Short mmCIF file of C-alpha atoms in Angstrom, two decimals:
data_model
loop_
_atom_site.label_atom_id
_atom_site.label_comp_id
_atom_site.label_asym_id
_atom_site.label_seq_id
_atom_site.Cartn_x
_atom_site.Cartn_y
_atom_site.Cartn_z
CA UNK K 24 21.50 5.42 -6.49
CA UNK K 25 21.05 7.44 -9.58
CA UNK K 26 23.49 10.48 -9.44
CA UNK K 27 21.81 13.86 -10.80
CA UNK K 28 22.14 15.37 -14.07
CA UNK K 29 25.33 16.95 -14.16
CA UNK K 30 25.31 19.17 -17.15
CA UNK K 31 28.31 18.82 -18.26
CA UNK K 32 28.26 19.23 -22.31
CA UNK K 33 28.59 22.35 -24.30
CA UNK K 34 25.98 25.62 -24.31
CA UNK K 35 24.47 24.01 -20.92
CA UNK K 36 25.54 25.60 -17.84
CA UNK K 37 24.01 25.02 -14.03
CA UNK K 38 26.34 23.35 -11.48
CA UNK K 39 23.90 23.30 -8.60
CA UNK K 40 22.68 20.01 -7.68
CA UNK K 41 20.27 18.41 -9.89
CA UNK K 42 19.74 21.31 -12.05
CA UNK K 43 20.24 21.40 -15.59
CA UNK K 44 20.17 24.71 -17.87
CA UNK K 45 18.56 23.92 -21.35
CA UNK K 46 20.74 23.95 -24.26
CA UNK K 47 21.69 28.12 -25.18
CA UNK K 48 22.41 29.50 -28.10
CA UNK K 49 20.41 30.25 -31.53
CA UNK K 50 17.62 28.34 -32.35
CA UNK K 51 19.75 26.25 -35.06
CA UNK K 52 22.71 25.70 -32.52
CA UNK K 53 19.45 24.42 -30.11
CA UNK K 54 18.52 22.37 -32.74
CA UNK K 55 21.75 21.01 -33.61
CA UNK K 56 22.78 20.50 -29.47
CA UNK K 57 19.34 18.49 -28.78
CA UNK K 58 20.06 16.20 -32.17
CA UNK K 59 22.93 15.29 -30.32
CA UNK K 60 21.70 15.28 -26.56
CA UNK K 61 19.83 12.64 -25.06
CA UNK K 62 15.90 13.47 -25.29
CA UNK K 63 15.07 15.50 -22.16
CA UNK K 64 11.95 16.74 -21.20
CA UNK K 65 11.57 19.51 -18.12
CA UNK K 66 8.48 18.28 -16.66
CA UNK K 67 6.02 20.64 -14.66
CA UNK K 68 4.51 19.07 -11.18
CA UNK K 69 1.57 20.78 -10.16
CA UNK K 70 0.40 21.27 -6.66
CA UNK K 71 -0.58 17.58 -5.86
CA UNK K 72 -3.80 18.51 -3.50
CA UNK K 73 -4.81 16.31 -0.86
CA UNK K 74 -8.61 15.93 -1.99
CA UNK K 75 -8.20 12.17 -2.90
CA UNK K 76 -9.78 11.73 -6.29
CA UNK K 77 -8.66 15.38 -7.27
CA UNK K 78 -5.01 14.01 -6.54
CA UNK K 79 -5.54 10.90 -9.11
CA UNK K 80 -6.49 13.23 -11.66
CA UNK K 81 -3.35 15.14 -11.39
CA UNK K 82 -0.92 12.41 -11.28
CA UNK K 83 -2.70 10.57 -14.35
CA UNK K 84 -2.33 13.81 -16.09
CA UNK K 85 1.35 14.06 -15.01
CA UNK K 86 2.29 10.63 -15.92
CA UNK K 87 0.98 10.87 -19.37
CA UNK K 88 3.52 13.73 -19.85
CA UNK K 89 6.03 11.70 -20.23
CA UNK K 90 5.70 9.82 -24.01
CA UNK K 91 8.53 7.79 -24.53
CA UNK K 92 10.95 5.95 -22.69
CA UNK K 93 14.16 7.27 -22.32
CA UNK K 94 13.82 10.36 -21.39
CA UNK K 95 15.70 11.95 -18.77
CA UNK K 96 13.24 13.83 -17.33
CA UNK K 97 13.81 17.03 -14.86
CA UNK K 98 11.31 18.33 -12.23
CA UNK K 99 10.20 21.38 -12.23
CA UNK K 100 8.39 22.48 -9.25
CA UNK K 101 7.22 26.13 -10.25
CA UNK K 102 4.00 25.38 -10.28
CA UNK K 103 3.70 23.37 -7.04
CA UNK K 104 2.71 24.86 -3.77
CA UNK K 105 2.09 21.63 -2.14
CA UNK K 106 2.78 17.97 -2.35
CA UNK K 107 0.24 15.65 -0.60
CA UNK K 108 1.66 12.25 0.62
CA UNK K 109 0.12 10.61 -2.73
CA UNK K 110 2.00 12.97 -4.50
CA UNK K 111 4.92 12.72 -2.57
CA UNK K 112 4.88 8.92 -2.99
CA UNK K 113 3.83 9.30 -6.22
CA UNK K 114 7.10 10.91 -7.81
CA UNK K 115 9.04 8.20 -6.45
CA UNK K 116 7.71 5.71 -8.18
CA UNK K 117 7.66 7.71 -11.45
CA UNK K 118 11.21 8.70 -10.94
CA UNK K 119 12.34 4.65 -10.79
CA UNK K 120 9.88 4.06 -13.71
CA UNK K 121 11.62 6.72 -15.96
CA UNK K 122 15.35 5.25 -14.39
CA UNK K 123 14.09 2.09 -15.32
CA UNK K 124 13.61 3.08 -18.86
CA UNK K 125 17.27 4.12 -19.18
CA UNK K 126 16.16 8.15 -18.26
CA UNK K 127 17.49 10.12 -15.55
CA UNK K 128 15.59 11.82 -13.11
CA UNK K 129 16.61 15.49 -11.49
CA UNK K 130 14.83 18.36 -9.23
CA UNK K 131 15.35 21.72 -10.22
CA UNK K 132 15.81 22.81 -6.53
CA UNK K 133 15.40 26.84 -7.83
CA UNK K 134 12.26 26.26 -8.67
CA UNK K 135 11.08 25.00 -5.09
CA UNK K 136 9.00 27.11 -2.78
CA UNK K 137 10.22 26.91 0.85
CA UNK K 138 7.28 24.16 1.67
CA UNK K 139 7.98 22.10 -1.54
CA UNK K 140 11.75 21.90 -1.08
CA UNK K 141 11.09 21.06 2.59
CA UNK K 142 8.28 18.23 1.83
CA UNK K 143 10.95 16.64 -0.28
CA UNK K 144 13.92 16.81 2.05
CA UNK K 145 11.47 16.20 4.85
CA UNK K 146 9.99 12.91 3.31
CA UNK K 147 13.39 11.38 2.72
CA UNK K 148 12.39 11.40 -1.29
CA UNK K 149 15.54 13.98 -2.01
CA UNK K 150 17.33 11.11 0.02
CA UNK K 151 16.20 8.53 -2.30
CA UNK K 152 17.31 9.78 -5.19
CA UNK K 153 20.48 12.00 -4.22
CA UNK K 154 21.68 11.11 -0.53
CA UNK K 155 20.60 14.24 0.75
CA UNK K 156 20.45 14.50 4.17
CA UNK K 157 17.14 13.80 6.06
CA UNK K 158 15.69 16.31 8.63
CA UNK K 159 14.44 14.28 11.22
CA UNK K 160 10.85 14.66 11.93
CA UNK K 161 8.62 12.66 14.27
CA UNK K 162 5.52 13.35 13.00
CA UNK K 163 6.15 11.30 9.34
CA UNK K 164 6.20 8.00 8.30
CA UNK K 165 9.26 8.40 5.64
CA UNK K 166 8.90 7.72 1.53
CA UNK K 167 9.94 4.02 1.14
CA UNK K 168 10.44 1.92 -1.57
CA UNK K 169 9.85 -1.74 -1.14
CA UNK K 170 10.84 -4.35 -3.63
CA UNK K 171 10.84 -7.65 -1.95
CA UNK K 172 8.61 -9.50 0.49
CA UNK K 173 10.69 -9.90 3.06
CA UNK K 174 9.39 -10.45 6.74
CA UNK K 175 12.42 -9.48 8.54
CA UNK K 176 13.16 -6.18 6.22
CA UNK K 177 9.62 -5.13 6.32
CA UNK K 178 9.07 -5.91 9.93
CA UNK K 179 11.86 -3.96 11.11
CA UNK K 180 10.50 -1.10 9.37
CA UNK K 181 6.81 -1.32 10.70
CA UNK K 182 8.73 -1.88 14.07
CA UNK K 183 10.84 1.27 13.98
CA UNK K 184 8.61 3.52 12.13
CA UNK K 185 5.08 2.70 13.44
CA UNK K 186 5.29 0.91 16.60
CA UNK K 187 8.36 3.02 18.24
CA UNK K 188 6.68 6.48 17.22
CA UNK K 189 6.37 9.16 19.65
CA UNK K 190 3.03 10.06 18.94
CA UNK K 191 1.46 10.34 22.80
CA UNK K 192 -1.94 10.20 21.41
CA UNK K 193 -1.40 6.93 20.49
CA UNK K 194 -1.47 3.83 23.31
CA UNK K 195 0.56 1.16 22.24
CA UNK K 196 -2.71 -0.80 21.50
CA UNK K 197 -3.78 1.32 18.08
CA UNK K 198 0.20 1.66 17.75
CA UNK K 199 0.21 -2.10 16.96
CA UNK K 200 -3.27 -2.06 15.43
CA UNK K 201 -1.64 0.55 12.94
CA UNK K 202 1.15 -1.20 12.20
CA UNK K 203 -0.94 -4.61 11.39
CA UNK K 204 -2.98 -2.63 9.13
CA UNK K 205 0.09 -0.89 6.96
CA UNK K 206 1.69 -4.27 7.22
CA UNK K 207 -1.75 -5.67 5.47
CA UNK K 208 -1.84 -2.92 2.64
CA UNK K 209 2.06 -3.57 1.97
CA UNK K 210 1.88 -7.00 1.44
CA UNK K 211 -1.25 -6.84 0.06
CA UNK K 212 0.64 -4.51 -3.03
CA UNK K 213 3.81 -7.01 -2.93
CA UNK K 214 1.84 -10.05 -3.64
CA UNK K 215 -0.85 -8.58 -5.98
CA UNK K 216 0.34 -5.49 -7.66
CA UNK K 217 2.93 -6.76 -9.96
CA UNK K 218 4.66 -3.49 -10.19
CA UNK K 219 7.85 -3.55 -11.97
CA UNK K 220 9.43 -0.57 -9.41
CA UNK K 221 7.83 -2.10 -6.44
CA UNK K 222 5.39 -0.39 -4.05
CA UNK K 223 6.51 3.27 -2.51
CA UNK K 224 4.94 4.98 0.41
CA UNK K 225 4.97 7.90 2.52
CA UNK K 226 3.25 8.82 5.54
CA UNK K 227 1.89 12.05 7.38
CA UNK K 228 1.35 12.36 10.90
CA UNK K 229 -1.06 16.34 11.57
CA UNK K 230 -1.18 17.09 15.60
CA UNK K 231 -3.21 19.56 14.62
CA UNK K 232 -6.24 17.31 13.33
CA UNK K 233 -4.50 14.57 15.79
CA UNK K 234 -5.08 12.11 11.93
CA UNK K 235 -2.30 10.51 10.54
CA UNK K 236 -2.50 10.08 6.04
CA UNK K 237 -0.58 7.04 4.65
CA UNK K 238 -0.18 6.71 0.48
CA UNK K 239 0.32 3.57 -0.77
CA UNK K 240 1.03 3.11 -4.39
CA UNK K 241 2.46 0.54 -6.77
CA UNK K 242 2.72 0.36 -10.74
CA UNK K 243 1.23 -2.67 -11.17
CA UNK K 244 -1.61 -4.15 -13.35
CA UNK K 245 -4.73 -3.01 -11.07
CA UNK K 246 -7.50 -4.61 -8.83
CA UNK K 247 -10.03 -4.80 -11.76
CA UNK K 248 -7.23 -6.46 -14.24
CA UNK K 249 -6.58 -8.90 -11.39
CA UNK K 250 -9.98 -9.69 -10.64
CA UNK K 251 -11.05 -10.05 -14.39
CA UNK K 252 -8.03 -12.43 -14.73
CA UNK K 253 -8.78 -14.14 -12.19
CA UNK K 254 -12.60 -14.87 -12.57
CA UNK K 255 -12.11 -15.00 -16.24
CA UNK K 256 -14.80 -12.65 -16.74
CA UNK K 257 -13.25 -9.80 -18.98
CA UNK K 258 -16.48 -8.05 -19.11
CA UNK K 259 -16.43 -7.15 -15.42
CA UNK K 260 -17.46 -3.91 -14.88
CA UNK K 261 -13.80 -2.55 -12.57
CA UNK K 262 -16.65 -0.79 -9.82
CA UNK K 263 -17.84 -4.49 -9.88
CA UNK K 264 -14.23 -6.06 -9.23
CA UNK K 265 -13.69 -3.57 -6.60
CA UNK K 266 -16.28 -4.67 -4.88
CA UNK K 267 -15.54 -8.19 -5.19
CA UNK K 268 -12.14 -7.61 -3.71
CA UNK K 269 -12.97 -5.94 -1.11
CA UNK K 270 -15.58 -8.64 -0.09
CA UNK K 271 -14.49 -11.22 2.35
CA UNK K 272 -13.23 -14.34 1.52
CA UNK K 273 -11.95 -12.96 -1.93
CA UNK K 274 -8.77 -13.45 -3.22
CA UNK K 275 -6.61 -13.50 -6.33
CA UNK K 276 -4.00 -15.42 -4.99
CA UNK K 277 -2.91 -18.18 -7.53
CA UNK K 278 -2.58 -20.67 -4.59
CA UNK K 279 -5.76 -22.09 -4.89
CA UNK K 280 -7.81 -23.47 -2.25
CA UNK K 281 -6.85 -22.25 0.57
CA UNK K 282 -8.91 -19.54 2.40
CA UNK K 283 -7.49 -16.02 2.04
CA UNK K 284 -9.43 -12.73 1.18
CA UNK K 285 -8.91 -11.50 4.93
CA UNK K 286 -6.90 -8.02 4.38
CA UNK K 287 -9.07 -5.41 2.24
CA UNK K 288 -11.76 -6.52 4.20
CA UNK K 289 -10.41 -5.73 7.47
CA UNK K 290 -8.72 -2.58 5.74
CA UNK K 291 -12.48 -1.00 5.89
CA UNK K 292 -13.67 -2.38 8.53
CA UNK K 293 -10.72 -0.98 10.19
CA UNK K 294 -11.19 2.41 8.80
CA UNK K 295 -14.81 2.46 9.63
CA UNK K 296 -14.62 1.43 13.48
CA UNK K 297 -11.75 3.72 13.60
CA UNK K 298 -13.60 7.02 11.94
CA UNK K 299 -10.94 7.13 9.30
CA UNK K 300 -11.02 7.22 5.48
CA UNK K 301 -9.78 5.34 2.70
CA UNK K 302 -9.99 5.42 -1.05
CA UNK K 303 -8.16 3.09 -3.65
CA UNK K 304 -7.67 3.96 -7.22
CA UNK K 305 -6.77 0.84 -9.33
CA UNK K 306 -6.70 0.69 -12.80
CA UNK K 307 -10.14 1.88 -14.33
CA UNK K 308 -11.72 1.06 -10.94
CA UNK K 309 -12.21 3.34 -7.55
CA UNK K 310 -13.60 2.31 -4.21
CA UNK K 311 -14.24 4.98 -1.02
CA UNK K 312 -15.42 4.31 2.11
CA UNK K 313 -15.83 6.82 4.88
CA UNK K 314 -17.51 5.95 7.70
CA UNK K 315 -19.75 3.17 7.01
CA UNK K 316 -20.54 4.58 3.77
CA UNK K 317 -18.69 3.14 0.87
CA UNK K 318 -18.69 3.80 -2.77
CA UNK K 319 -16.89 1.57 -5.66
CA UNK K 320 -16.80 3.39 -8.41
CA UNK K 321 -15.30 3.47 -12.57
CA UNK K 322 -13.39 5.71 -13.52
CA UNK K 323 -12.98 7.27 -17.46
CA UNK K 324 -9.30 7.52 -17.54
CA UNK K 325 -6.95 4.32 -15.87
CA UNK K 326 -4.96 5.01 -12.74
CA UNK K 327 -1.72 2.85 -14.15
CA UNK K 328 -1.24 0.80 -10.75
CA UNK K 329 -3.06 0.72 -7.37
CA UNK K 330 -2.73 4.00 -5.27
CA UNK K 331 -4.07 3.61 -1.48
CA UNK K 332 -4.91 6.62 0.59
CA UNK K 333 -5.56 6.42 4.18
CA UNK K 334 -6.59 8.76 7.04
CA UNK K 335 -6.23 7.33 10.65
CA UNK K 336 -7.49 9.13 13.64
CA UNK K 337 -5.19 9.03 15.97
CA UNK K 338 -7.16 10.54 19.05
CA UNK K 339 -6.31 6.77 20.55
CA UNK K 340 -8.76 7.94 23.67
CA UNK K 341 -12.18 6.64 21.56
CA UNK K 342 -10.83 3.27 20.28
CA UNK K 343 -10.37 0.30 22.12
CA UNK K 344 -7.11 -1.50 20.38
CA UNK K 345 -8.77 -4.67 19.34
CA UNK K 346 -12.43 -3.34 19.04
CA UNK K 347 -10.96 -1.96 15.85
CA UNK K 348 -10.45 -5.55 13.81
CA UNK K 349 -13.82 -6.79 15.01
CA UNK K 350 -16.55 -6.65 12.92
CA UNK K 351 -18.99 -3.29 12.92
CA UNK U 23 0.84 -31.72 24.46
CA UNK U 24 2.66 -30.16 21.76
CA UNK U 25 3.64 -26.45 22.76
CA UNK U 26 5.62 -24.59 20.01
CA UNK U 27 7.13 -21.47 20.46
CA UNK U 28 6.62 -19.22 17.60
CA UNK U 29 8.79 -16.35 18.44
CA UNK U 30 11.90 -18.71 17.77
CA UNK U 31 10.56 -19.63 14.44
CA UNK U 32 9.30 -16.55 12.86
CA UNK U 33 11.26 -13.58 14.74
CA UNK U 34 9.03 -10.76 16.18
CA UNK U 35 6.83 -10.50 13.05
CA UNK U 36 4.13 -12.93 11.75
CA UNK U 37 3.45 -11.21 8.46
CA UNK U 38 3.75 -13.94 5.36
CA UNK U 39 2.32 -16.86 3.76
CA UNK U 40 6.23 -18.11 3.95
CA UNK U 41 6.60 -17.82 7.73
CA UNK U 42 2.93 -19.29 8.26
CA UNK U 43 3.24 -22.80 6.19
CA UNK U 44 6.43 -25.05 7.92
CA UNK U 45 3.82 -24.00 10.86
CA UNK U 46 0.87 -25.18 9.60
CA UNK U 47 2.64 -28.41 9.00
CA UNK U 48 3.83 -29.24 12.50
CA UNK U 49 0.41 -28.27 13.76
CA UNK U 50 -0.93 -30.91 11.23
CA UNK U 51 1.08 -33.35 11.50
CA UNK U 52 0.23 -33.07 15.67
CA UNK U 53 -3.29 -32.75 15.26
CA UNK U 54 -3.53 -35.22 12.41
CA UNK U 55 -1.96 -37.80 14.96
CA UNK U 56 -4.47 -37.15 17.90
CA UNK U 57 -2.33 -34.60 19.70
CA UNK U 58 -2.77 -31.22 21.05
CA UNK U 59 -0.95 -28.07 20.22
CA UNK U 60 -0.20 -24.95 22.36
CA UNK U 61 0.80 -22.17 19.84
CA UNK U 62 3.05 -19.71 22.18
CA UNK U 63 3.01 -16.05 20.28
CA UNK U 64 5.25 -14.24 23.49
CA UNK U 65 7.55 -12.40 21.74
CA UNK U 66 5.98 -11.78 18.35
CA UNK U 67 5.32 -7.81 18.13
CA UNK U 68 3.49 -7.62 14.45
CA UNK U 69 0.66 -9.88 13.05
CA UNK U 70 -0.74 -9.96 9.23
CA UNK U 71 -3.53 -11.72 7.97
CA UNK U 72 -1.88 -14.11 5.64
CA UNK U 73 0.32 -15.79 8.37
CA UNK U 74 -1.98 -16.81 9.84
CA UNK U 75 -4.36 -17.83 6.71
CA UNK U 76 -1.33 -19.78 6.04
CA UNK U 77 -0.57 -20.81 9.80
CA UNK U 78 -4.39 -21.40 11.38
CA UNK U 79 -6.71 -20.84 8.70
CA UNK U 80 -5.67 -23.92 6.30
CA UNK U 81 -6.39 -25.80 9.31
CA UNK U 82 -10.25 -25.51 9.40
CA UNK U 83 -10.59 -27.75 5.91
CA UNK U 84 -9.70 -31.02 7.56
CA UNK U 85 -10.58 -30.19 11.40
CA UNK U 86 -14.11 -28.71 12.34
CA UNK U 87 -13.86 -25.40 14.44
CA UNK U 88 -14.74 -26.93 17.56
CA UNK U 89 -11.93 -29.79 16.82
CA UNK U 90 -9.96 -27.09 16.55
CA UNK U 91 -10.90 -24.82 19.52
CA UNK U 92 -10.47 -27.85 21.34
CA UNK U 93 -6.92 -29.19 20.51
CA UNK U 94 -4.88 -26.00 19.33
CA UNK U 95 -4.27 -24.02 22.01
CA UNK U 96 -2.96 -20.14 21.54
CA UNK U 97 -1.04 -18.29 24.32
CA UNK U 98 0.32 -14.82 24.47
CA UNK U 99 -1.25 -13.01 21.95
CA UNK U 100 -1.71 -9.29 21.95
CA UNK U 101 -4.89 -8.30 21.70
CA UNK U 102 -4.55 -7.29 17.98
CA UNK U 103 -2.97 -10.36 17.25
CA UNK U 104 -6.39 -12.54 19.16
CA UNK U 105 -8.91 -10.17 16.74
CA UNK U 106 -6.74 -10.75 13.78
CA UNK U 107 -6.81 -14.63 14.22
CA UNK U 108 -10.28 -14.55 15.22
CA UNK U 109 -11.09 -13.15 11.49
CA UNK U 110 -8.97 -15.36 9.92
CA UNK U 111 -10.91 -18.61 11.86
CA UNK U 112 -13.81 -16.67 11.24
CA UNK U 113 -13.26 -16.40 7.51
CA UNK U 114 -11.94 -19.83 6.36
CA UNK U 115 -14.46 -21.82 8.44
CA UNK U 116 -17.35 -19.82 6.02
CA UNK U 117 -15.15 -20.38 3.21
CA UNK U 118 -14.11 -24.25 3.49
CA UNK U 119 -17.97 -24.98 5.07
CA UNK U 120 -20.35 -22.28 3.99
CA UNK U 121 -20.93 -23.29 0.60
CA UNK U 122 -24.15 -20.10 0.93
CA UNK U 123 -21.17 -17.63 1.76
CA UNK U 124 -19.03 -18.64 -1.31
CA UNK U 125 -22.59 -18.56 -3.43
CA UNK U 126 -22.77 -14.79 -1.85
CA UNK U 127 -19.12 -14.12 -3.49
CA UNK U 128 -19.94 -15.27 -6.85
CA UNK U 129 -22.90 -13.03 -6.94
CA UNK U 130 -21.08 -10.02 -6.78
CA UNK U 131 -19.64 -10.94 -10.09
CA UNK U 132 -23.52 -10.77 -11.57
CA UNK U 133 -24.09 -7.31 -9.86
CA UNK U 134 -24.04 -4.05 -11.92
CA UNK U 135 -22.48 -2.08 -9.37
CA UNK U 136 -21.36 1.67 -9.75
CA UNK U 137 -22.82 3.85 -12.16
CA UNK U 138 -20.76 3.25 -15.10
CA UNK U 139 -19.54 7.21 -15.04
CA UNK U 140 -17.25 8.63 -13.17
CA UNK U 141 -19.27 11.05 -11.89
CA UNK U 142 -18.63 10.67 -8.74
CA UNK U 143 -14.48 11.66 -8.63
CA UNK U 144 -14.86 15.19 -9.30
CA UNK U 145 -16.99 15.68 -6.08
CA UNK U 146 -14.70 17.20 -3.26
CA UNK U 147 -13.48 14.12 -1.17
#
C-alpha cells in the first residue's frame, strides 16, 4: 500500500493526511522548488453523475488530464458533489495506473463535501489506498481490486459479499442468481480485458428504489480491439464488434474450439428478464440494453478499457430465481 | 455407474475454465469407455458459465445430446446452477452441430450496425 504524500520538503507545508500544500514563495522560488520537485499535478474530479454515458464522458475527460507518466497526482474534490459507483470504481483504477507509472496518488480530504468524503470512506476506496478505516455499511458491495483469477479468492468474496447480504428483499434464489452473474462479468474482465491494474469494482445497494448498481471496470485493450483481433477484420465497425460479442456462441478466447460465448449473453438476458439495465463502454464501442431494447453503439472519443454498469432490481417478489437465466 | 462428487474437487465455487477441465476428463474418459456418470453438485454454492463450458459443454463434440442426457447424470444442483448448465448444453450443442447458427455469427461481422455517430451518448440514460 502506497503511503500518502507527506510533504515533507521546503516552502510546502500541510501535515494532514494526504494533503499536500503547493510549493510557497515568489514565483522564481516556485519555479526554482518545482525544477527540483517531482512533477505534480493537483487534479480536479468533477461530480461523476450516475447517467451512464454522461459518466464515460467525464472520466475520459478526467483521464486525459493526466499527460505524462510520473506524475504524482493529488485529488482534488472541490468540484465534486457526488461520486457514482463508476466513478467511485473508476479512481481506483486510475490511482494504481498513475502508482504504476512511478506517481503517487493523494486526496485532499479539505476539499471533500460531507457526501464525497463519506462515499470514499464508505466504499472502502480511502481503505485501499491509505488503511483508513471502513464504516460498515450493508447496503454496498465494497471497491475491490482483483488481479488474479483465482476461484477460491474470488469465490469467497461473491460468497461473503453477495450471497451473505442482508438485503430482505432478496430470497436466496436471486441472491445466488446475483452472485453468478457478477461472478460472470468478473471473469469475463480477468480473462479478456488485459488490464495491466486488473479489474476494480464497487457496488451500490438504494432501499429506496429497492435496485442495486454494480461498476465494473478494467484498463484493458477493449471489446472492439478484441474482437477485431480476433476475427482479423480491422475494419470492424466497434458498434459491430459489440454486437458480435454479445451474441451467443461468441468468444475471443484463444483456446480454440471449444464452445464458449455463454456469459455476455446471459448478462442481457439476465438484465432483461430481471427489469434491470446495463451499458458497457469498451474502447471506441458502446452497447445498452434496457428492457428488451438494446442499442450498440460507436463512440467519437475511446473509453481506455471496458467499464460495465449494472442496475439490478432487487424487489426479489416478481422474479422467479432461475426464470431469470432462461431465455426471454 | 460413475458418481463423482464435485464439491470435493472444486470447493463451493464452480467458476473457471481451470476447475472445469481435470472434470471434463474423468467424465470422458467414463463415457468414452461405455460408462455412466452421476455429477453430484451438493455443496457447490456459486456457478459460472465457463466451468461448465469447460466441465459439460466440451462434452457435446464427441457425444450427441441425447448420448449425453442419457449417460451423465447431474444431482443437486440449485436451481441457478440447472438454468446455467442448461445454456451452456444449449449453446455448445448449436455451436459443435449447428453449422446455420455459426453461419448466423459470422454474419454479424458483414452487418453495418450502429449509426457510425455517437449520437446517441449524450441522450439522458
Amino acid at each position: 500500500m502506497t503511503s500518502p504524500l507527506q510533504p515533507n520538503l521546503p516552502g510546502l507545508g500541510g501535515t494532514q493526511h494526504g494533503v499536500i500544500d503547493w510549493p510557497s514563495g515568489t514565483p522564481r522560488i516556485r519555479r526554482a522548488l518545482r525544477r527540483l520537485l517531482p512533477k505534480r499535478l493537483r487534479l480536479m474530479v468533477p461530480t461523476i453523475p450516475s447517467a451512464r454515458f454522461q459518466a464515460v464522458e467525464v472520466l475520459v475527460k478526467l483521464r486525459q488530464r493526466i499527460t505524462e507518466p510520473g506524475l504524482d497526482v493529488l485529488f482534488d474534490f472541490s468540484n465534486c458533489k457526488d461520486l457514482s459507483t463508476a466513478g467511485v470504481a473508476y479512481l481506483g483504477g486510475l490511482a494504481r495506473l498513475i502508482q504504476r507509472s512511478d506517481g503517487q496518488v493523494g486526496f485532499d480530504w479539505r476539499t471533500c463535501s460531507i457526501r464525497v468524503a463519506g462515499t470514499l470512506r464508505r466504499s472502502g476506496l480511502a481503505h485501499a489506498f491509505f488503511g483508513d478505516s471502513i464504516e460498515p455499511d450493508g447496503h454496498i458491495i465494497p471497491y475491490r481490486e482483483e488481479t488474479r483469477r483465482d476461484p477460491a479468492t474470488l469465490a469467497k468474496y461473491l460468497r461473503e459479499n453477495w450471497l451473505g447480504k442482508p438485503w430482505i428483499l432478496l430470497t436466496p434464489g436471486l441472491q445466488e442468481a446475483l452472485a453468478a452473474i457478477a461472478s460472470e462479468i468478473y471473469l469475463n474482465a480477468l480473462e479478456h480485458g488485459a488490464s495491466p491494474v486488473g479489474v476494480m469494482s464497487y457496488g451500490e445497494h438504494s432501499e429506496n428504489s429497492r435496485k442495486l448498481r454494480l461498476s465494473v471496470i478494467d484498463f484493458g485493450v477493449g471489446i472492439p480491439t478484441n474482437v477485431r483481433t480476433f476475427t482479423r477484420r480491422s475494419d470492424l465497425r466497434a458498434s459491430t464488434a459489440m454486437k458480435w460479442a454479445f451474441a451467443a456462441g461468441t468468444t475471443t478466447s484463444p483456446i480454440p474450439g471449444t464452445a464458449r460465448g455463454v456469459g455476455l449473453d446471459l448478462l442481457k438476458d439476465f438484465v432483461a428478464l430481471n427489469g434491470g439495465e446495463l451499458s458497457v463502454s469498451s474502447g471506441e464501442g458502446a452497447a445498452h440494453f434496457k428492457g428488451k431494447g438494446v442499442r450498440f453503439l460507436n463512440r467519437q472519443v475511446p473509453f481506455h478499457g471496458t467499464l460495465v454498469d449494472i442496475t439490478f432490481r432487487c424487489d426479489g417478489k416478481l422474479y422467479g430465481f432461475a426464470s431469470e437465466f432462461q431465455r426471454p | 455407474m460413475t458418481r463423482l462428487q464435485i464439491a470435493a474437487q472444486t470447493g463451493d465455487a464452480c467458476i473457471t475454465i481451470e476447475q472445469g477441465e481435470p472434470l471434463y476428463e474423468q467424465v470422458f474418459a467414463r463415457l468414452r469407455a461405455g460408462d455412466s456418470v452421476t455429477m453430484d453438485f451438493r455443496g457447490v454454492q456459486v456457478f459460472a458459465s465457463p466451468f461448465f463450458n469447460a466441465a459439460v459443454g466440451r462434452l457435446l463434440k464427441d457425444f450427441s445430446i441425447e448420448d449425453f442426457r442419457n449417460r451423465v447424470i447431474v444431482e443437486g444442483l440449485t436451481p441457478v446452477g440447472i438454468a446455467l448448465m442448461e445454456r451452456v448444453i444449449e449453446n455448445s450443442n448449436r455451436f459443435y452441430h449447428d453449422p446455420a447458427a455459426r453461419k448466423a455469427i459470422e454474419d454479424i461481422l458483414n452487418e453495418e450496425v450502429g449509426d457510425g455517430a455517437d449520437t446517441d451518448l449524450h441522450r439522458k440514460s
